[in-house]
Amino acid sequence: MGRHRGKHTEEPAERGRRRGRGGAIAALAAASAIVIVIAAAGVYMFGKGDGCGGSDLTLDIAVSPELGPALGDVADDFNAEEHTVDGDCVRASVREIDSANVAFGITGAGATMGETESDVWIPDSSMWTRIVQGQAGDAVVTETGTSVARTPLVVAERADLSEADDAPTTWMDVVPTDAPGEEDGRTVRVVDPARSSSGLGTLHLLHGALEGTGSDADTFNASMTAALQALHRGASADEEAAFLALSGGESASPVMVMSEQAVWRYNSVHGDAPARAGYPDEGTYYLDYPYIVRSEDSAITRSAEMFRTAVRSESAADRLLAEGFRGPEGERDPSVLTEEAGFLPEPRDELSSPSESSIEDLIRSWNQLKMDSRVLTIVDISGSMLAEVPGTGLSRMQVAGAASAEGLQMFSDSSELGLWEFSTNVNGDLHHQEIAPVRELQATDGSGNEHRDVLASALQNLEPLPQGDTALYETYLAAYQEMSRTYRPDRTNVILMLTDGDDDNPGGMELDELLSQLDSLSSPSRPIPIITIAFGPDVRNLEPLQEIAAATGGAAYMTEDPTEIGDIFLQAFSLRIADTEDDRD
């Protein structure tokens, strides 16, 4: 027993030494394990970089520029948090890009600059998504039902120049709809509606206001044409140019249609010339900043949904209000949209937004009028033009000349106009004579006179031929041949005839021959509409003029009162709007 115990039982000192060696080994093993865990965690954390693991998944978000400051901050907060999809870290990248630029990049319908592709798109208005859906049906444009921000269109004027009693109270007060020369002197600016939601929204509001008058089609088209022409004269290429005009940097400060948020932005950088916002009584159109997803990739769409949640958060809403936007119920930050600057605590009612077909029609009408005209005007100088217009003390020639000179105001400086006079044998054997060639109104002659002034003077100094007859058909043909020979595809080529009688040239061309000649000369790809304004009691039969108009895609008008020519000018040149409506029907 003693030996056995002696063999297997250690002395106290020996046990202590053995236990120390074993404990050190165990401690070393435990420490090694801890180091390994820490090292692994370190590799994991350094690989993660900012707190989440795996590779980065970048969510590319293209936003209307005015959203950039607020949504850039939202993206910073989003990226500071841990958002993952399938183990990848989602990082939101916000880029400011013009809404039209993205829309045209998708549809190919206009010029673009820079990269227009993105995973998420937040344009300033749902009008752009309707344009895209109508023109690029296979494009991925998924509406989420989220409006990131809202701001109504308002009428802005310089605070130091506006007068409360003169402020527009309806949308029809905003833009003149009268004949040229009859406007109230107000200069109205919009940003080009072909590239701007506020500009396009203005056209929509005016169109609705005019429809609400219950006018007949001719009156409506003429008024809409006058409104479009007035807007053309004051259109700015972009918002920067519009802001410059509003500040008085170009000339006298105009009235400007822009969003409420744009007025706030303008005031933030033009404190020396602040603007006040005006609100037409009948309501307005709102820019609604829709949240659009442009990808069908599962990881991207899930990432987009995460960021959509972020932009709907309370902190995001506060940031947007601080940038001059309104909330979904019209709420505002009163320290930003202040009543002192004219901003209303409660905005006006929201009017309906335009349909896809309405948007297309409005842009087409704008672009058609935007295209510079090329017009050959022909004025009757037959003997009957010497007759006096009852109640005026003026001859038909004088009234027609004055009305035509006023009509010049309809055309931009870069439009091309020319002038012929006609009767019988006015130039040897020819029945017409050129008074001024077709050239740009802003061009100057050898004496430095602008072509516009040359035409105005010539129109008011035309002299009738006492014995002259009316070689109408031969003159139509000669004019059509000349305009065909010099056709400009980049312009609207038109022949405008003013006459006070039917064709009266014994032995001259017959109507059937003229129509046959026009048919052989005309081409659908090179349209040259003939517009005739016939006036005075000597016009007995409008039907031949209507047949000529139908053969060329033009129009014929008749009035016994030459003083109505100015109004008829508007109706005549509203044909492009009427054609748009007909195409839609």
Coordinates of C-alpha atoms in Angstrom, one line a residue:
M1 CA 0.0 0.0 0.0
G2 CA 2.8 2.3 0.9
R3 CA 4.7 1.7 -2.3
H4 CA 1.7 2.0 -4.4
R5 CA 0.8 5.3 -2.8
G6 CA 4.4 6.4 -3.1
K7 CA 4.4 5.6 -6.8
H8 CA 1.3 7.6 -7.7
T9 CA 1.1 10.3 -5.0
E10 CA 3.2 13.4 -5.5
E11 CA 4.8 15.6 -2.9
P12 CA 3.1 19.0 -2.4
A13 CA 6.0 21.0 -4.0
E14 CA 6.0 18.8 -7.1
R15 CA 2.2 19.1 -7.5
G16 CA 2.6 22.9 -7.4
R17 CA 5.2 22.9 -10.1
R18 CA 3.2 20.7 -12.4
R19 CA 0.0 22.7 -11.9
G20 CA 1.9 25.9 -12.8
R21 CA 3.1 24.5 -16.1
G22 CA -0.3 23.1 -17.1
G23 CA -2.1 26.4 -16.2
A24 CA 0.4 28.4 -18.3
I25 CA -0.3 26.2 -21.3
A26 CA -4.1 26.5 -20.8
A27 CA -3.8 30.3 -20.4
L28 CA -1.7 30.5 -23.5
A29 CA -4.2 28.5 -25.5
A30 CA -7.1 30.7 -24.3
A31 CA -5.1 33.9 -25.1
S32 CA -4.3 32.5 -28.6
A33 CA -8.0 31.8 -29.1
I34 CA -8.9 35.4 -28.1
V35 CA -6.2 36.8 -30.4
I36 CA -7.5 34.7 -33.3
V37 CA -11.1 36.0 -32.6
I38 CA -10.0 39.6 -32.4
A39 CA -7.9 39.2 -35.6
A40 CA -10.8 37.7 -37.4
A41 CA -13.1 40.5 -36.2
G42 CA -10.6 43.0 -37.2
V43 CA -10.4 41.6 -40.7
Y44 CA -14.2 41.6 -40.8
M45 CA -14.5 45.2 -39.6
F46 CA -11.8 46.5 -41.9
G47 CA -13.4 44.7 -44.8
K48 CA -16.7 46.3 -44.0
G49 CA -15.2 49.7 -43.9
D50 CA -18.2 51.8 -42.7
G51 CA -20.0 49.2 -40.6
C52 CA -21.6 46.7 -43.0
G53 CA -20.0 43.8 -44.8
G54 CA -19.6 42.6 -48.3
S55 CA -19.1 44.7 -51.4
D56 CA -20.9 48.0 -52.0
L57 CA -24.1 48.2 -54.0
T58 CA -24.5 51.7 -55.3
L59 CA -28.0 53.0 -55.8
D60 CA -27.8 55.8 -58.4
I61 CA -30.5 58.4 -57.9
A62 CA -31.1 61.2 -60.4
V63 CA -33.0 64.1 -58.9
S64 CA -34.3 67.4 -60.1
P65 CA -31.6 69.9 -59.1
E66 CA -33.6 71.8 -56.5
L67 CA -34.0 68.6 -54.6
G68 CA -30.3 68.0 -54.4
P69 CA -29.5 69.8 -51.1
A70 CA -32.2 68.1 -49.1
L71 CA -31.9 64.6 -50.6
G72 CA -28.1 64.7 -50.5
D73 CA -28.4 65.1 -46.7
V74 CA -31.0 62.2 -46.6
A75 CA -28.5 60.0 -48.6
D76 CA -25.7 60.9 -46.1
D77 CA -27.9 59.8 -43.2
F78 CA -28.9 56.7 -45.1
N79 CA -25.3 55.7 -45.8
A80 CA -24.3 56.2 -42.2
E81 CA -26.8 53.5 -41.2
E82 CA -26.5 49.8 -42.0
H83 CA -28.6 48.9 -45.1
T84 CA -27.8 45.6 -46.8
V85 CA -29.2 43.5 -49.6
D86 CA -28.0 39.9 -50.0
G87 CA -25.0 40.8 -47.8
D88 CA -24.0 43.8 -49.9
C89 CA -23.9 47.3 -48.3
V90 CA -26.3 49.7 -50.1
R91 CA -24.9 53.1 -50.7
A92 CA -27.2 55.9 -52.0
S93 CA -25.6 58.3 -54.5
V94 CA -27.7 61.4 -55.4
R95 CA -27.0 63.3 -58.6
E96 CA -28.6 66.5 -59.7
I97 CA -29.8 66.4 -63.3
D98 CA -32.4 68.3 -65.3
S99 CA -35.7 66.4 -65.6
A100 CA -36.1 67.0 -69.3
N101 CA -32.5 65.7 -69.8
V102 CA -33.4 62.4 -68.3
A103 CA -36.8 62.2 -70.2
F104 CA -35.1 62.9 -73.5
G105 CA -32.4 60.4 -72.7
I106 CA -35.1 57.7 -72.4
T107 CA -37.2 58.7 -75.3
G108 CA -34.6 60.1 -77.7
A109 CA -36.9 63.0 -78.4
G110 CA -34.5 65.8 -77.6
A111 CA -30.9 66.8 -77.0
T112 CA -29.3 65.5 -73.8
M113 CA -26.1 66.3 -71.8
G114 CA -24.2 64.0 -69.5
E115 CA -25.2 60.6 -68.1
T116 CA -29.0 60.2 -68.0
E117 CA -29.2 56.6 -66.8
S118 CA -30.0 55.9 -63.2
D119 CA -31.7 53.4 -60.9
V120 CA -34.1 55.9 -59.3
W121 CA -35.4 59.0 -61.0
I122 CA -37.1 61.9 -59.1
P123 CA -38.2 64.5 -61.8
D124 CA -39.9 67.7 -60.8
S125 CA -43.3 66.6 -62.3
S126 CA -45.3 63.5 -63.2
M127 CA -45.7 65.2 -66.7
W128 CA -42.2 63.8 -67.6
T129 CA -43.2 60.2 -66.7
R130 CA -46.3 60.6 -68.9
I131 CA -44.2 61.8 -71.7
V132 CA -41.8 58.9 -71.3
Q133 CA -44.6 56.3 -71.0
G134 CA -46.2 57.7 -74.2
Q135 CA -43.1 57.9 -76.3
A136 CA -41.0 55.0 -75.0
G137 CA -43.4 52.2 -74.1
D138 CA -40.7 49.6 -73.5
A139 CA -38.8 51.7 -71.0
V140 CA -38.7 50.6 -67.4
V141 CA -40.4 53.5 -65.5
T142 CA -42.1 52.1 -62.4
E143 CA -44.3 54.6 -60.5
T144 CA -44.3 54.0 -56.7
G145 CA -47.1 56.3 -55.7
T146 CA -44.7 58.4 -53.6
S147 CA -44.5 62.2 -54.1
V148 CA -41.2 63.3 -52.5
A149 CA -42.2 67.0 -52.4
R150 CA -44.8 69.4 -53.7
T151 CA -44.8 73.0 -54.8
P152 CA -47.5 75.0 -56.6
L153 CA -47.0 77.3 -59.7
V154 CA -47.4 80.9 -58.8
V155 CA -47.0 84.3 -60.5
A156 CA -43.8 86.1 -59.3
E157 CA -43.1 89.8 -59.6
R158 CA -40.4 92.0 -58.2
A159 CA -41.6 93.2 -54.8
D160 CA -40.6 96.8 -55.4
L161 CA -42.4 96.9 -58.7
S162 CA -45.6 94.9 -58.1
E163 CA -48.8 96.6 -57.2
A164 CA -51.5 94.7 -55.4
D165 CA -54.3 96.3 -57.4
D166 CA -52.7 95.2 -60.7
A167 CA -51.8 91.7 -59.6
P168 CA -53.2 88.9 -61.9
T169 CA -56.1 87.2 -60.2
T170 CA -56.8 84.6 -62.9
W171 CA -54.6 82.7 -65.3
M172 CA -56.1 84.6 -68.2
D173 CA -54.9 87.8 -66.6
V174 CA -51.4 86.5 -66.8
V175 CA -50.8 86.3 -70.5
P176 CA -52.4 88.6 -73.2
T177 CA -54.8 86.8 -75.5
D178 CA -55.6 89.8 -77.8
A179 CA -54.6 90.5 -81.3
P180 CA -51.0 91.9 -81.9
G181 CA -50.7 95.4 -80.8
E182 CA -53.5 95.2 -78.3
E183 CA -51.6 93.7 -75.3
D184 CA -51.6 95.5 -72.0
G185 CA -47.8 95.9 -72.0
R186 CA -47.1 93.2 -69.4
T187 CA -44.0 91.1 -70.3
V188 CA -44.5 87.5 -69.2
R189 CA -41.7 85.0 -68.9
V190 CA -41.7 81.2 -68.6
V191 CA -38.9 78.7 -68.9
D192 CA -39.1 77.0 -72.3
P193 CA -42.1 74.6 -72.0
A194 CA -40.4 72.0 -74.2
R195 CA -37.8 71.6 -71.3
S196 CA -39.5 72.9 -68.2
S197 CA -42.4 71.6 -66.1
S198 CA -43.3 75.1 -64.9
G199 CA -43.4 76.3 -68.5
L200 CA -45.5 73.4 -69.7
G201 CA -47.7 73.7 -66.6
T202 CA -48.4 77.3 -67.5
L203 CA -49.5 76.3 -71.0
H204 CA -51.8 73.7 -69.4
L205 CA -53.3 76.3 -67.1
L206 CA -53.9 78.8 -69.9
H207 CA -55.4 76.1 -72.1
G208 CA -57.9 75.2 -69.3
A209 CA -58.7 78.8 -68.6
L210 CA -59.5 79.5 -72.3
E211 CA -61.6 76.3 -72.5
G212 CA -63.6 77.5 -69.5
T213 CA -64.8 80.6 -71.5
G214 CA -66.9 78.5 -73.7
S215 CA -65.6 80.2 -76.9
D216 CA -66.1 78.7 -80.3
A217 CA -63.2 76.8 -81.9
D218 CA -61.9 79.7 -84.0
T219 CA -61.9 82.2 -81.1
F220 CA -60.3 79.6 -78.8
N221 CA -57.5 78.8 -81.3
A222 CA -56.9 82.5 -82.0
S223 CA -56.7 83.3 -78.3
M224 CA -54.4 80.4 -77.6
T225 CA -52.2 81.4 -80.4
A226 CA -51.9 85.0 -79.1
A227 CA -51.1 83.6 -75.6
L228 CA -48.4 81.3 -77.0
Q229 CA -46.9 84.1 -79.1
A230 CA -46.8 86.3 -76.0
L231 CA -45.1 83.6 -74.1
H232 CA -42.6 83.0 -76.9
R233 CA -41.6 86.6 -76.8
G234 CA -40.7 86.2 -73.1
A235 CA -39.5 82.6 -73.0
S236 CA -36.2 81.9 -71.2
A237 CA -33.9 79.1 -72.2
D238 CA -33.4 78.0 -68.6
E239 CA -34.1 79.0 -65.1
E240 CA -30.9 80.9 -64.7
A241 CA -31.8 83.2 -67.6
A242 CA -35.3 83.6 -66.1
F243 CA -33.9 84.6 -62.7
L244 CA -31.7 87.1 -64.4
A245 CA -34.6 88.6 -66.2
L246 CA -36.7 88.8 -63.0
S247 CA -34.0 90.5 -61.2
G248 CA -33.9 93.3 -63.8
G249 CA -30.6 92.2 -65.1
E250 CA -31.8 92.2 -68.8
S251 CA -34.4 95.0 -68.9
A252 CA -37.6 96.0 -67.1
S253 CA -38.6 93.2 -64.7
P254 CA -41.3 90.9 -66.1
V255 CA -44.0 88.8 -64.6
M256 CA -42.6 85.3 -64.1
V257 CA -44.5 82.0 -63.8
M258 CA -42.5 79.6 -61.7
S259 CA -42.9 77.3 -58.7
E260 CA -43.3 78.6 -55.2
Q261 CA -40.1 76.9 -54.3
A262 CA -38.3 78.6 -57.2
V263 CA -39.4 82.0 -55.9
W264 CA -37.9 81.1 -52.5
R265 CA -34.7 80.0 -54.2
Y266 CA -34.6 83.2 -56.2
N267 CA -35.1 85.3 -53.1
S268 CA -32.3 83.5 -51.3
V269 CA -29.7 84.8 -53.8
H270 CA -31.4 88.0 -54.9
G271 CA -32.0 89.7 -51.6
D272 CA -31.4 93.1 -53.3
A273 CA -34.3 92.5 -55.7
P274 CA -36.7 90.1 -54.0
A275 CA -39.9 88.8 -55.6
R276 CA -43.4 88.3 -54.3
A277 CA -45.5 85.3 -55.1
G278 CA -49.0 85.8 -56.4
Y279 CA -51.7 83.1 -56.5
P280 CA -54.5 83.2 -59.1
D281 CA -57.9 82.6 -57.5
E282 CA -59.1 79.6 -59.4
G283 CA -56.2 77.3 -58.3
T284 CA -53.0 76.1 -59.8
Y285 CA -50.9 73.2 -61.0
Y286 CA -48.4 71.5 -58.6
L287 CA -45.0 70.0 -59.3
D288 CA -45.2 66.7 -57.5
Y289 CA -41.7 65.1 -57.7
P290 CA -42.6 61.4 -58.2
Y291 CA -40.3 58.7 -57.0
I292 CA -39.6 56.5 -60.0
V293 CA -37.7 53.2 -60.2
R294 CA -35.9 52.5 -63.5
S295 CA -34.7 49.0 -62.8
E296 CA -36.1 45.5 -62.6
D297 CA -33.1 44.0 -60.9
S298 CA -34.1 42.5 -57.6
A299 CA -31.3 43.9 -55.6
I300 CA -31.7 47.4 -57.0
T301 CA -35.5 47.5 -56.6
R302 CA -35.1 46.4 -52.9
S303 CA -32.4 49.0 -52.4
A304 CA -34.7 51.6 -54.0
E305 CA -37.5 50.7 -51.6
M306 CA -35.2 51.2 -48.7
F307 CA -34.3 54.7 -49.9
R308 CA -37.9 55.4 -50.6
T309 CA -38.6 54.7 -46.9
A310 CA -35.8 57.1 -46.0
V311 CA -37.2 60.0 -48.1
R312 CA -40.6 59.5 -46.5
S313 CA -39.2 59.9 -43.0
E314 CA -39.9 62.8 -40.7
S315 CA -36.3 64.0 -40.8
A316 CA -36.4 64.0 -44.6
A317 CA -39.7 65.9 -44.6
D318 CA -38.2 68.6 -42.3
R319 CA -35.2 69.0 -44.6
L320 CA -37.5 69.4 -47.6
L321 CA -39.7 72.0 -45.8
A322 CA -36.5 73.9 -45.0
E323 CA -35.7 74.1 -48.7
G324 CA -39.0 75.8 -49.5
F325 CA -41.1 72.8 -50.5
R326 CA -44.5 72.0 -49.1
G327 CA -45.6 68.7 -47.5
P328 CA -48.3 66.3 -48.8
E329 CA -51.1 68.3 -47.1
G330 CA -49.7 71.7 -48.1
E331 CA -47.9 72.3 -44.8
R332 CA -44.9 74.7 -44.9
D333 CA -42.1 75.9 -42.7
P334 CA -43.4 79.5 -41.9
S335 CA -39.8 80.6 -41.3
V336 CA -38.9 79.7 -44.9
L337 CA -42.1 80.4 -46.9
T338 CA -42.9 83.6 -45.0
E339 CA -46.0 85.7 -45.4
E340 CA -43.8 88.8 -45.6
A341 CA -42.6 87.5 -49.0
G342 CA -46.2 86.9 -50.1
F343 CA -46.3 83.1 -49.5
L344 CA -49.8 82.0 -48.4
P345 CA -50.1 79.9 -45.3
E346 CA -52.6 77.7 -47.2
P347 CA -52.0 77.2 -50.9
R348 CA -54.6 77.5 -53.6
D349 CA -56.6 74.4 -54.7
E350 CA -54.9 72.0 -57.0
L351 CA -56.2 71.9 -60.5
S352 CA -56.1 68.7 -62.5
S353 CA -52.9 67.7 -64.2
P354 CA -52.7 67.3 -68.0
S355 CA -53.3 63.9 -69.6
E356 CA -50.7 62.3 -71.8
S357 CA -52.4 63.4 -75.0
S358 CA -52.8 67.0 -73.7
I359 CA -49.1 67.2 -72.9
E360 CA -48.2 66.0 -76.4
D361 CA -50.6 68.5 -78.0
L362 CA -49.3 71.4 -75.9
I363 CA -45.6 70.7 -76.7
R364 CA -46.4 70.2 -80.4
S365 CA -48.3 73.5 -80.5
W366 CA -45.4 75.3 -78.7
N367 CA -42.8 73.8 -81.0
Q368 CA -44.8 74.6 -84.1
L369 CA -45.1 78.2 -83.2
K370 CA -41.5 78.2 -82.0
M371 CA -40.4 77.2 -85.4
D372 CA -39.6 80.4 -87.3
S373 CA -42.0 81.4 -90.0
R374 CA -41.2 82.1 -93.6
V375 CA -44.0 84.0 -95.1
L376 CA -44.6 85.6 -98.5
T377 CA -47.3 88.2 -98.1
I378 CA -49.2 89.3 -101.2
V379 CA -51.4 92.4 -101.2
D380 CA -54.1 93.3 -103.8
I381 CA -53.6 96.7 -105.3
S382 CA -56.4 96.5 -107.9
G383 CA -58.6 99.6 -108.4
S384 CA -61.3 98.5 -105.9
M385 CA -58.8 99.0 -103.1
L386 CA -59.4 102.7 -103.5
A387 CA -62.9 102.3 -102.1
E388 CA -63.5 103.9 -98.7
V389 CA -64.2 101.7 -95.6
P390 CA -67.4 103.1 -94.1
G391 CA -66.9 104.9 -90.8
T392 CA -63.1 105.1 -91.0
G393 CA -62.3 107.8 -93.6
L394 CA -59.7 105.4 -94.9
S395 CA -59.5 103.4 -98.1
R396 CA -59.4 99.6 -98.2
M397 CA -55.7 99.8 -99.1
Q398 CA -54.9 102.0 -96.1
V399 CA -56.8 99.8 -93.7
A400 CA -55.3 96.6 -95.1
G401 CA -51.8 98.1 -95.0
A402 CA -52.1 99.2 -91.4
A403 CA -53.5 95.8 -90.3
S404 CA -50.7 94.0 -92.1
A405 CA -48.1 96.2 -90.4
E406 CA -49.6 95.3 -87.1
G407 CA -49.5 91.7 -88.0
L408 CA -45.7 92.0 -88.3
Q409 CA -45.6 92.1 -84.5
M410 CA -46.6 88.4 -84.5
F411 CA -43.3 87.3 -85.8
S412 CA -39.9 86.9 -84.1
D413 CA -36.9 88.8 -85.4
S414 CA -35.5 85.7 -86.9
S415 CA -38.7 85.0 -89.0
E416 CA -38.4 85.6 -92.7
L417 CA -41.0 87.7 -94.5
G418 CA -41.4 89.1 -98.0
L419 CA -43.9 91.3 -99.8
W420 CA -45.5 91.3 -103.2
E421 CA -48.2 93.5 -104.7
F422 CA -50.5 92.2 -107.4
S423 CA -53.2 93.3 -109.8
T424 CA -53.0 93.0 -113.6
N425 CA -49.9 93.9 -115.6
V426 CA -48.2 95.6 -112.7
N427 CA -44.7 94.7 -113.9
G428 CA -44.8 94.5 -117.7
D429 CA -46.7 91.4 -118.6
L430 CA -46.4 90.1 -115.0
H431 CA -49.4 90.5 -112.7
H432 CA -47.2 90.7 -109.5
Q433 CA -44.2 92.6 -108.4
E434 CA -41.8 92.1 -105.5
I435 CA -41.7 95.0 -103.1
A436 CA -39.4 93.3 -100.5
P437 CA -37.6 90.0 -100.7
V438 CA -38.2 87.2 -98.2
R439 CA -35.5 87.7 -95.6
E440 CA -35.1 87.8 -91.8
L441 CA -36.9 90.7 -90.1
Q442 CA -33.8 91.5 -88.2
A443 CA -31.6 91.8 -91.3
T444 CA -30.5 95.2 -92.5
D445 CA -30.3 96.7 -96.0
G446 CA -27.5 98.7 -97.5
S447 CA -28.7 101.8 -95.6
G448 CA -28.8 100.1 -92.2
N449 CA -32.6 99.8 -92.1
E450 CA -34.0 96.7 -90.5
H451 CA -36.2 94.5 -92.8
R452 CA -39.1 94.7 -90.3
D453 CA -39.1 98.5 -90.7
V454 CA -38.8 98.3 -94.5
L455 CA -41.8 96.0 -94.6
A456 CA -43.9 98.2 -92.3
S457 CA -43.2 101.3 -94.3
A458 CA -43.9 99.5 -97.6
L459 CA -47.2 98.1 -96.4
Q460 CA -48.5 101.5 -95.4
N461 CA -47.4 103.1 -98.7
L462 CA -48.9 100.7 -101.2
E463 CA -50.7 102.5 -104.0
P464 CA -53.7 100.9 -105.8
L465 CA -53.8 100.9 -109.6
P466 CA -57.1 102.7 -110.5
Q467 CA -57.6 100.6 -113.7
G468 CA -56.2 97.4 -112.3
D469 CA -58.1 94.1 -112.2
T470 CA -57.5 91.1 -110.0
A471 CA -55.3 88.4 -111.5
L472 CA -55.7 86.2 -108.5
Y473 CA -55.0 82.7 -109.9
E474 CA -51.9 83.6 -111.8
T475 CA -50.5 85.3 -108.7
Y476 CA -51.2 82.3 -106.5
L477 CA -49.3 80.1 -109.0
A478 CA -46.3 82.4 -109.3
A479 CA -46.1 82.7 -105.5
Y480 CA -46.3 78.9 -105.0
Q481 CA -43.6 78.3 -107.6
E482 CA -41.3 80.9 -105.9
M483 CA -41.8 79.5 -102.4
S484 CA -41.3 75.9 -103.7
R485 CA -38.0 77.0 -105.4
T486 CA -36.7 78.7 -102.2
Y487 CA -38.3 76.2 -99.7
R488 CA -36.7 76.1 -96.2
P489 CA -37.4 72.8 -94.4
D490 CA -36.4 74.3 -91.0
R491 CA -39.2 76.9 -91.2
T492 CA -42.9 77.1 -91.6
N493 CA -43.3 78.2 -95.3
V494 CA -46.6 80.1 -95.9
I495 CA -48.2 82.2 -98.6
L496 CA -50.5 84.9 -97.2
M497 CA -52.9 86.6 -99.7
L498 CA -54.9 89.7 -98.9
T499 CA -57.5 90.6 -101.5
D500 CA -60.8 92.5 -101.7
G501 CA -62.3 90.7 -104.7
D502 CA -62.7 87.5 -106.6
D503 CA -60.5 86.5 -109.5
D504 CA -61.1 89.1 -112.3
N505 CA -58.8 88.7 -115.2
P506 CA -60.6 88.1 -118.5
G507 CA -58.8 85.5 -120.5
G508 CA -56.6 84.5 -117.6
M509 CA -56.0 81.3 -115.7
E510 CA -59.1 79.3 -114.7
L511 CA -59.5 77.7 -111.2
D512 CA -59.2 74.1 -112.5
E513 CA -55.9 74.8 -114.2
L514 CA -54.5 76.4 -111.0
L515 CA -55.6 73.5 -108.9
S516 CA -53.9 71.1 -111.3
Q517 CA -50.7 73.0 -111.3
L518 CA -50.7 73.2 -107.5
D519 CA -51.2 69.4 -107.3
S520 CA -48.2 68.8 -109.5
L521 CA -46.0 71.2 -107.5
S522 CA -47.1 70.2 -104.0
S523 CA -45.4 67.6 -101.8
P524 CA -46.5 66.3 -98.3
S525 CA -42.9 66.6 -97.1
R526 CA -42.7 70.2 -98.3
P527 CA -46.0 71.8 -97.3
I528 CA -46.7 75.4 -98.3
P529 CA -50.2 76.3 -97.1
I530 CA -52.0 79.2 -98.8
I531 CA -53.9 81.4 -96.4
T532 CA -56.3 83.9 -98.0
I533 CA -58.0 86.8 -96.2
A534 CA -60.7 88.2 -98.4
F535 CA -62.4 91.4 -97.3
G536 CA -65.0 93.9 -98.5
P537 CA -68.4 93.6 -100.2
D538 CA -66.9 92.7 -103.6
V539 CA -66.0 89.2 -102.4
R540 CA -69.0 87.3 -103.6
N541 CA -67.8 83.7 -103.6
L542 CA -65.5 82.2 -101.0
E543 CA -65.7 78.7 -102.4
P544 CA -62.8 79.0 -105.0
L545 CA -60.5 80.3 -102.2
Q546 CA -61.5 77.4 -100.0
E547 CA -60.7 74.9 -102.7
I548 CA -57.2 76.5 -103.0
A549 CA -56.8 76.3 -99.3
A550 CA -57.8 72.7 -99.1
A551 CA -55.4 71.8 -101.9
T552 CA -52.5 73.3 -100.0
G553 CA -53.4 72.7 -96.4
G554 CA -54.2 76.3 -95.8
A555 CA -57.4 78.3 -95.0
A556 CA -59.6 81.0 -96.4
Y557 CA -61.3 83.7 -94.4
M558 CA -63.8 86.4 -95.5
T559 CA -65.1 89.5 -93.9
E560 CA -66.8 92.6 -95.1
D561 CA -64.9 94.8 -92.6
P562 CA -61.2 95.2 -93.4
T563 CA -60.7 96.5 -89.8
E564 CA -61.1 92.8 -88.7
I565 CA -58.0 91.7 -90.5
G566 CA -55.9 91.9 -87.3
D567 CA -58.1 89.4 -85.6
I568 CA -58.2 87.2 -88.7
F569 CA -54.4 87.1 -88.6
L570 CA -54.5 85.3 -85.3
Q571 CA -57.1 82.9 -86.6
A572 CA -55.1 82.2 -89.7
F573 CA -51.9 81.5 -87.8
S574 CA -53.7 79.4 -85.2
L575 CA -54.0 76.8 -87.9
R576 CA -51.1 74.9 -86.4
I577 CA -53.0 74.6 -83.1
A578 CA -56.2 73.6 -84.9
D579 CA -54.3 70.9 -86.9
T580 CA -52.9 69.6 -83.6
E581 CA -56.5 69.2 -82.2
D582 CA -57.6 67.6 -85.4
D583 CA -54.8 65.1 -85.3
R584 CA -55.7 64.1 -81.8
D585 CA -59.3 63.6 -82.7

